[in-house]
Tab-separated table of C-alpha atoms in Angstrom:
chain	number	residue	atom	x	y	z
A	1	UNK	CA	0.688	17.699	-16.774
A	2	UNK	CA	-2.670	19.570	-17.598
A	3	UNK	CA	-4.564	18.123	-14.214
A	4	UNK	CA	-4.237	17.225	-10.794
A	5	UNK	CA	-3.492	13.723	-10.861
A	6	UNK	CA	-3.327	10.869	-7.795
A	7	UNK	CA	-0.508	8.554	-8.733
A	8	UNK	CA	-0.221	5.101	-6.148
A	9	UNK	CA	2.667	3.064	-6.443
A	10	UNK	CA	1.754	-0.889	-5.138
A	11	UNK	CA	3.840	-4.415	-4.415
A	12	UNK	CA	5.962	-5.918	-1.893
A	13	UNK	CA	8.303	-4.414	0.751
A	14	UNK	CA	11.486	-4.006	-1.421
A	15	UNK	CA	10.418	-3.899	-4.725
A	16	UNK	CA	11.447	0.162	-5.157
A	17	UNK	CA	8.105	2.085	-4.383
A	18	UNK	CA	9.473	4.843	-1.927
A	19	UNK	CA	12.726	5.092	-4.176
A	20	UNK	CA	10.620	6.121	-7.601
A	21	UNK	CA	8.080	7.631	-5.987
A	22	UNK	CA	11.177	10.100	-4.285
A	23	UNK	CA	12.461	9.895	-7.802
A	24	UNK	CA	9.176	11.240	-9.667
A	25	UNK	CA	8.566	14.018	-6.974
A	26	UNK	CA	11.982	15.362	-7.399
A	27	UNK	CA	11.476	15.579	-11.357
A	28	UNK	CA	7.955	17.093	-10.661
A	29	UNK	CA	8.941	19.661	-8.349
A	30	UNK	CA	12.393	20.690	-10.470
A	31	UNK	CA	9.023	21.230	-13.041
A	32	UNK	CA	7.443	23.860	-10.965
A	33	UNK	CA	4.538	21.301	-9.862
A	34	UNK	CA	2.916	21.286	-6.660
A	35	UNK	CA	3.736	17.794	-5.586
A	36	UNK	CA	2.498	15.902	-2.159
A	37	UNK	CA	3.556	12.312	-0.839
A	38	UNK	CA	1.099	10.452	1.451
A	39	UNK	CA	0.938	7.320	2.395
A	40	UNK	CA	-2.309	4.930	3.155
A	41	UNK	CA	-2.255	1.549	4.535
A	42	UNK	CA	-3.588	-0.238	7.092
A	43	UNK	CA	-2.209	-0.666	10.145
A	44	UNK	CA	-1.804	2.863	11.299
A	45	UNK	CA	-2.983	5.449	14.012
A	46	UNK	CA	-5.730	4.235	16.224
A	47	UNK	CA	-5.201	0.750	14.723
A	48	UNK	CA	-1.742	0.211	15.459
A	49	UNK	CA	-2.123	1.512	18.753
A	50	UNK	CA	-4.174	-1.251	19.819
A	51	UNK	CA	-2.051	-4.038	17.919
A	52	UNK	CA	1.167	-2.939	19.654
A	53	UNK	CA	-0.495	-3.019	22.958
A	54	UNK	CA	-1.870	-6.273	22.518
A	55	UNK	CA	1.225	-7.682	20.610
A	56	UNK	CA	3.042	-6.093	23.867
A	57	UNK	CA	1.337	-8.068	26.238
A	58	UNK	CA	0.757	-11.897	24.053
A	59	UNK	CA	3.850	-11.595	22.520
A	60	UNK	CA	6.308	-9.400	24.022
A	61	UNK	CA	9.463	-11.028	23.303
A	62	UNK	CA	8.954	-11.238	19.444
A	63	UNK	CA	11.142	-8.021	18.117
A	64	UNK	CA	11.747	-10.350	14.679
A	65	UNK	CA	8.297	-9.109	12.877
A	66	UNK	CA	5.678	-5.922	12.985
A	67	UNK	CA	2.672	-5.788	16.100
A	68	UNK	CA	-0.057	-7.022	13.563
A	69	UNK	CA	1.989	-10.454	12.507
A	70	UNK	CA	3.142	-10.861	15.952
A	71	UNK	CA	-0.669	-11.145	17.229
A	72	UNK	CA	-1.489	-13.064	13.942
A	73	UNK	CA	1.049	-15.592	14.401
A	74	UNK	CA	1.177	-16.023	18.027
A	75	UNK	CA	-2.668	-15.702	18.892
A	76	UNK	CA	-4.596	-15.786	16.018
A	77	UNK	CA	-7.715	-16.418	17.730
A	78	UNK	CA	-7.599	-13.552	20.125
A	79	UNK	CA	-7.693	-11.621	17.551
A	80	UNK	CA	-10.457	-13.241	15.608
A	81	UNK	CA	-12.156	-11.935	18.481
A	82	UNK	CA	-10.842	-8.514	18.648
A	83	UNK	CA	-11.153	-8.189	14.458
A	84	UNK	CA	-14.383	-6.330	14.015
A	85	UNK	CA	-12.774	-3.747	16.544
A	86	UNK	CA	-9.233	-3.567	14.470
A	87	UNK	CA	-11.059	-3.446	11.571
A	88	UNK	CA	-13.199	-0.098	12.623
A	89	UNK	CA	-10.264	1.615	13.897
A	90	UNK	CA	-8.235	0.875	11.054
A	91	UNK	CA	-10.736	2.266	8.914
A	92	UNK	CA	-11.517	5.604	10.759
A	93	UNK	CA	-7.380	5.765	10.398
A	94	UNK	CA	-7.625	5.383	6.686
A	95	UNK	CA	-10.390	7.832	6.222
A	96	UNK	CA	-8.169	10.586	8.262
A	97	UNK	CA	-5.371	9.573	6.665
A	98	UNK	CA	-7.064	9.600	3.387
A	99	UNK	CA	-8.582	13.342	3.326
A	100	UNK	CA	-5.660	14.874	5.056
A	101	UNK	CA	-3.200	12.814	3.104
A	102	UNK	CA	-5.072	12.724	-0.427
A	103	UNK	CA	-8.037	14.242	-0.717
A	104	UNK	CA	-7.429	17.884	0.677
A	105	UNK	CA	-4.136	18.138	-1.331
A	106	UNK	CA	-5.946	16.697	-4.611
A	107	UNK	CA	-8.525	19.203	-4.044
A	108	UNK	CA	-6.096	21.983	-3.632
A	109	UNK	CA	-4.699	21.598	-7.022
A	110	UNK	CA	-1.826	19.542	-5.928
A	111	UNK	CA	-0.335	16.025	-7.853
A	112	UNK	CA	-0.461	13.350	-5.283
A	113	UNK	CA	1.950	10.728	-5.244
A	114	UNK	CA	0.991	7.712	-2.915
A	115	UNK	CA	2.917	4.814	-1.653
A	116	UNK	CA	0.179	1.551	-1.146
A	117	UNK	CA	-3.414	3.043	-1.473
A	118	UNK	CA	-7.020	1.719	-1.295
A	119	UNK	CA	-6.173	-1.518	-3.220
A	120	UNK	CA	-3.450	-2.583	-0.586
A	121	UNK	CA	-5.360	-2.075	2.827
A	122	UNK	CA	-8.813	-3.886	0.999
A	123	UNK	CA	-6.318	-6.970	0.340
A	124	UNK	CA	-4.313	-6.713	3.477
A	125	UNK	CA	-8.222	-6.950	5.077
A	126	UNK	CA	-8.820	-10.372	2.749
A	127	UNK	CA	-5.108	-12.025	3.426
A	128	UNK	CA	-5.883	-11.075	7.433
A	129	UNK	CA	-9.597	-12.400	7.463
A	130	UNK	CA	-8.473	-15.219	5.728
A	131	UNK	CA	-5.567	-15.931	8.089
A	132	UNK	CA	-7.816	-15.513	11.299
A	133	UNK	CA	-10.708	-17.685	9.348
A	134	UNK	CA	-13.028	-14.487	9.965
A	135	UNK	CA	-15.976	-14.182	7.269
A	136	UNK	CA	-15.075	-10.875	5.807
A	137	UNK	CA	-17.432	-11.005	2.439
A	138	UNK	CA	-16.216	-8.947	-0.504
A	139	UNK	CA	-19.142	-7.173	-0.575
A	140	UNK	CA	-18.801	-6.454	2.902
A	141	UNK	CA	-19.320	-2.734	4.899
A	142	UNK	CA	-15.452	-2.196	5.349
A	143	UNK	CA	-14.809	-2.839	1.474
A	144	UNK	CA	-17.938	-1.477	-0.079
A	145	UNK	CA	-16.888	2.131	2.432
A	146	UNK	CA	-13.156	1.562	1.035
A	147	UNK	CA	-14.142	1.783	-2.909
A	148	UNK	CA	-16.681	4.768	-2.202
A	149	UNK	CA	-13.454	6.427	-0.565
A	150	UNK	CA	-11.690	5.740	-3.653
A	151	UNK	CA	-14.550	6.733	-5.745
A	152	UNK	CA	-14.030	10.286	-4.433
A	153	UNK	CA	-11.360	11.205	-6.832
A	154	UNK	CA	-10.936	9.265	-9.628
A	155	UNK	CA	-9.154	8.577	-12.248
A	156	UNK	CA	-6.231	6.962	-10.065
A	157	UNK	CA	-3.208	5.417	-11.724
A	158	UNK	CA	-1.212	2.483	-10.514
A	159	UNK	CA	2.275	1.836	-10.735
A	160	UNK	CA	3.027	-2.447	-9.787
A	161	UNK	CA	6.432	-2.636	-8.936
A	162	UNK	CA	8.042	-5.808	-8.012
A	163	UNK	CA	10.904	-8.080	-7.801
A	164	UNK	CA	12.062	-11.614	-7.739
A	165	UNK	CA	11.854	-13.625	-3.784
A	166	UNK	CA	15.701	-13.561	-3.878
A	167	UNK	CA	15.999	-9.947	-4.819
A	168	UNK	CA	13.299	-8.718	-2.221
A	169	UNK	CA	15.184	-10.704	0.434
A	170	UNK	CA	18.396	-9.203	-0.167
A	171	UNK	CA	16.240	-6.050	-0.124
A	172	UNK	CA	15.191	-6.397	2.687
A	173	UNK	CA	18.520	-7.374	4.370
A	174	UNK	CA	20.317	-4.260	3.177
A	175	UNK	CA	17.567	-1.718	4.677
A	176	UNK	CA	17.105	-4.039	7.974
A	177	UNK	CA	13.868	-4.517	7.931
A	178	UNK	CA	11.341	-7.324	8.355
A	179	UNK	CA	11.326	-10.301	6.295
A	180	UNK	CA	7.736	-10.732	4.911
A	181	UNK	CA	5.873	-13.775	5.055
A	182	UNK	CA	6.027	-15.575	1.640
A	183	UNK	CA	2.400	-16.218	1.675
A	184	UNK	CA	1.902	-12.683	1.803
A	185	UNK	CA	4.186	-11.595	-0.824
A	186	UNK	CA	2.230	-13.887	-2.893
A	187	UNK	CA	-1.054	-12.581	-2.028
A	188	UNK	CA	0.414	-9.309	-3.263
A	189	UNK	CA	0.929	-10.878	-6.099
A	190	UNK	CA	-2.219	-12.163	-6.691
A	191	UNK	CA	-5.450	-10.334	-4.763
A	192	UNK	CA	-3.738	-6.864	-4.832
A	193	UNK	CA	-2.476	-7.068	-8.279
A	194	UNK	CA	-5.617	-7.895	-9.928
A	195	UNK	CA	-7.364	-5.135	-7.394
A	196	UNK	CA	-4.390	-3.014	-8.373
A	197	UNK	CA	-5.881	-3.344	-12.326
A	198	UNK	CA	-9.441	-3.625	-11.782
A	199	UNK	CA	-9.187	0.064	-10.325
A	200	UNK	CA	-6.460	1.644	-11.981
A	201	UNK	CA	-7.406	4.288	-14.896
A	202	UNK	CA	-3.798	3.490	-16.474
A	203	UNK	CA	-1.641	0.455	-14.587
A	204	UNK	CA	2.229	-0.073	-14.986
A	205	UNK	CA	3.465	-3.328	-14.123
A	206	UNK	CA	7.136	-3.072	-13.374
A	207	UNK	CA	9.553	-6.127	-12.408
A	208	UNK	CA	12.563	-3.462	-10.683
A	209	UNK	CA	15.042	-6.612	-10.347
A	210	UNK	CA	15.044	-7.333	-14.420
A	211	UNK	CA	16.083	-3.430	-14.331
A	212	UNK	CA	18.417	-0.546	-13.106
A	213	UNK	CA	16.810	2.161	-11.703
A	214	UNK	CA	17.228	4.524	-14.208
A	215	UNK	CA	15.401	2.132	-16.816
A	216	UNK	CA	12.563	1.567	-14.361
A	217	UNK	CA	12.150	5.583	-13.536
A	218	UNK	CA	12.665	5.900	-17.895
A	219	UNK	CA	9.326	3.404	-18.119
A	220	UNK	CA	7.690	5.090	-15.209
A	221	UNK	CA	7.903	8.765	-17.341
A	222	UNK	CA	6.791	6.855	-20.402
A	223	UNK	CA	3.943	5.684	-18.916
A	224	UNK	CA	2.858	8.723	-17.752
A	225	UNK	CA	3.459	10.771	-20.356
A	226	UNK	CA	5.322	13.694	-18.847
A	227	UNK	CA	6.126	15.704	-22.260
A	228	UNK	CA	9.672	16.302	-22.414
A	229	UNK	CA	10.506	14.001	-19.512
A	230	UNK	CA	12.258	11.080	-21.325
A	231	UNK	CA	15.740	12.324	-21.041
């Protein structure tokens, strides 16, 4: 790999991004590379601070979903109310996250590899907004600040990776975690995957439950054309 190069992987809980992106650090590092994993969505820091507190206190006895679909589902007008101030703190949250995380290591020479990125929390802010029925206008401060962020190192290439409803679910059953709303899978599907290509210098769309992992990690190195990488 001649450059530094910022590599996101995007799609729905279950669909395999932690497991390649593990999988394509390994190879990199057993390469010499300096490699870095991040993570950026939203939801995190000073946001999710003040989700769990509320979620605590209007819906304390839900333990079946995350803080943030707790408050959505239970009082989605309270937090219509309390949106702008989410929304600020979530984004002061990304921005930390994103220069410690991402920028700092891409400017130190290092290959970043990124599970959800820019694309994710701008459509996570659309399929919330449009949940709560709160006006959030694409070309609005939060998403116009978002794609500057982004704009800071560029190119960025996108790796879709995604599975069939049944094969998510069992997914998700086998690693105990939430199950996600189906509208919101499909907004992944939809809003984030067209983000996902509008702002990705080279995009992959992988379906991970047509394939075993060793195919999908072969199409991965293909894609990315790491020379001598395709055994």
């Amino acid at each position: 790999m001649p450059e530094p190069r910022l590599i996101a992987f995007m799609g729905p809980v279950g669909s395999g991004k932690s497991t390649h992106m593990r999988l394509l650090y390994s190879k990199l590092k057993g390469r010499g590379l300096r490699v870095k994993m991040s993570f950026l969505k939203t939801g995190h820091l000073f946001a999710f601070v003040l989700e769990a507190f509320l979620a605590k206190i209007v819906a304390g006895k839900r333990r079946d979903v995350s803080p943030i679909r707790a408050l959505v589902e239970e009082r989605p007008h309270l937090f219509k109310r309390l949106f702008r101030l989410w929304l600020a703190l979530d984004l002061i949250s990304v921005i930390i996250k994103f220069l410690i995380g991402i920028y700092v290591p891409l400017k130190l020479g290092y290959i970043v590899l990124v599970e959800e990125y820019i694309p994710a929390t701008i459509s996570d802010y659309i399929y919330l907004a449009k949940i709560i029925k709160f006006p959030l206008r694409v070309n609005s401060f939060a998403i116009n600040y978002l794609l500057k962020l982004m704009s800071l190192y560029n190119p960025t290439q996108i790796i879709f990776l995604d599975a069939e409803n049944s094969e998510l679910t069992y997914r998700w059953k086998l690693r105990g975690s939430f199950n996600e709303r189906e509208d919101y899978v499909r907004m992944q599907r939809t809003i984030l995957l067209q983000i996902s290509k509008k702002l990705s210098y080279k995009f992959l769309y992988i379906n991970t439950g047509t394939k075993t992992i060793k195919e999908t990690h072969k199409l991965l190195i293909n894609h990315l054309l790491f020379e001598g990488e395709n055994d």
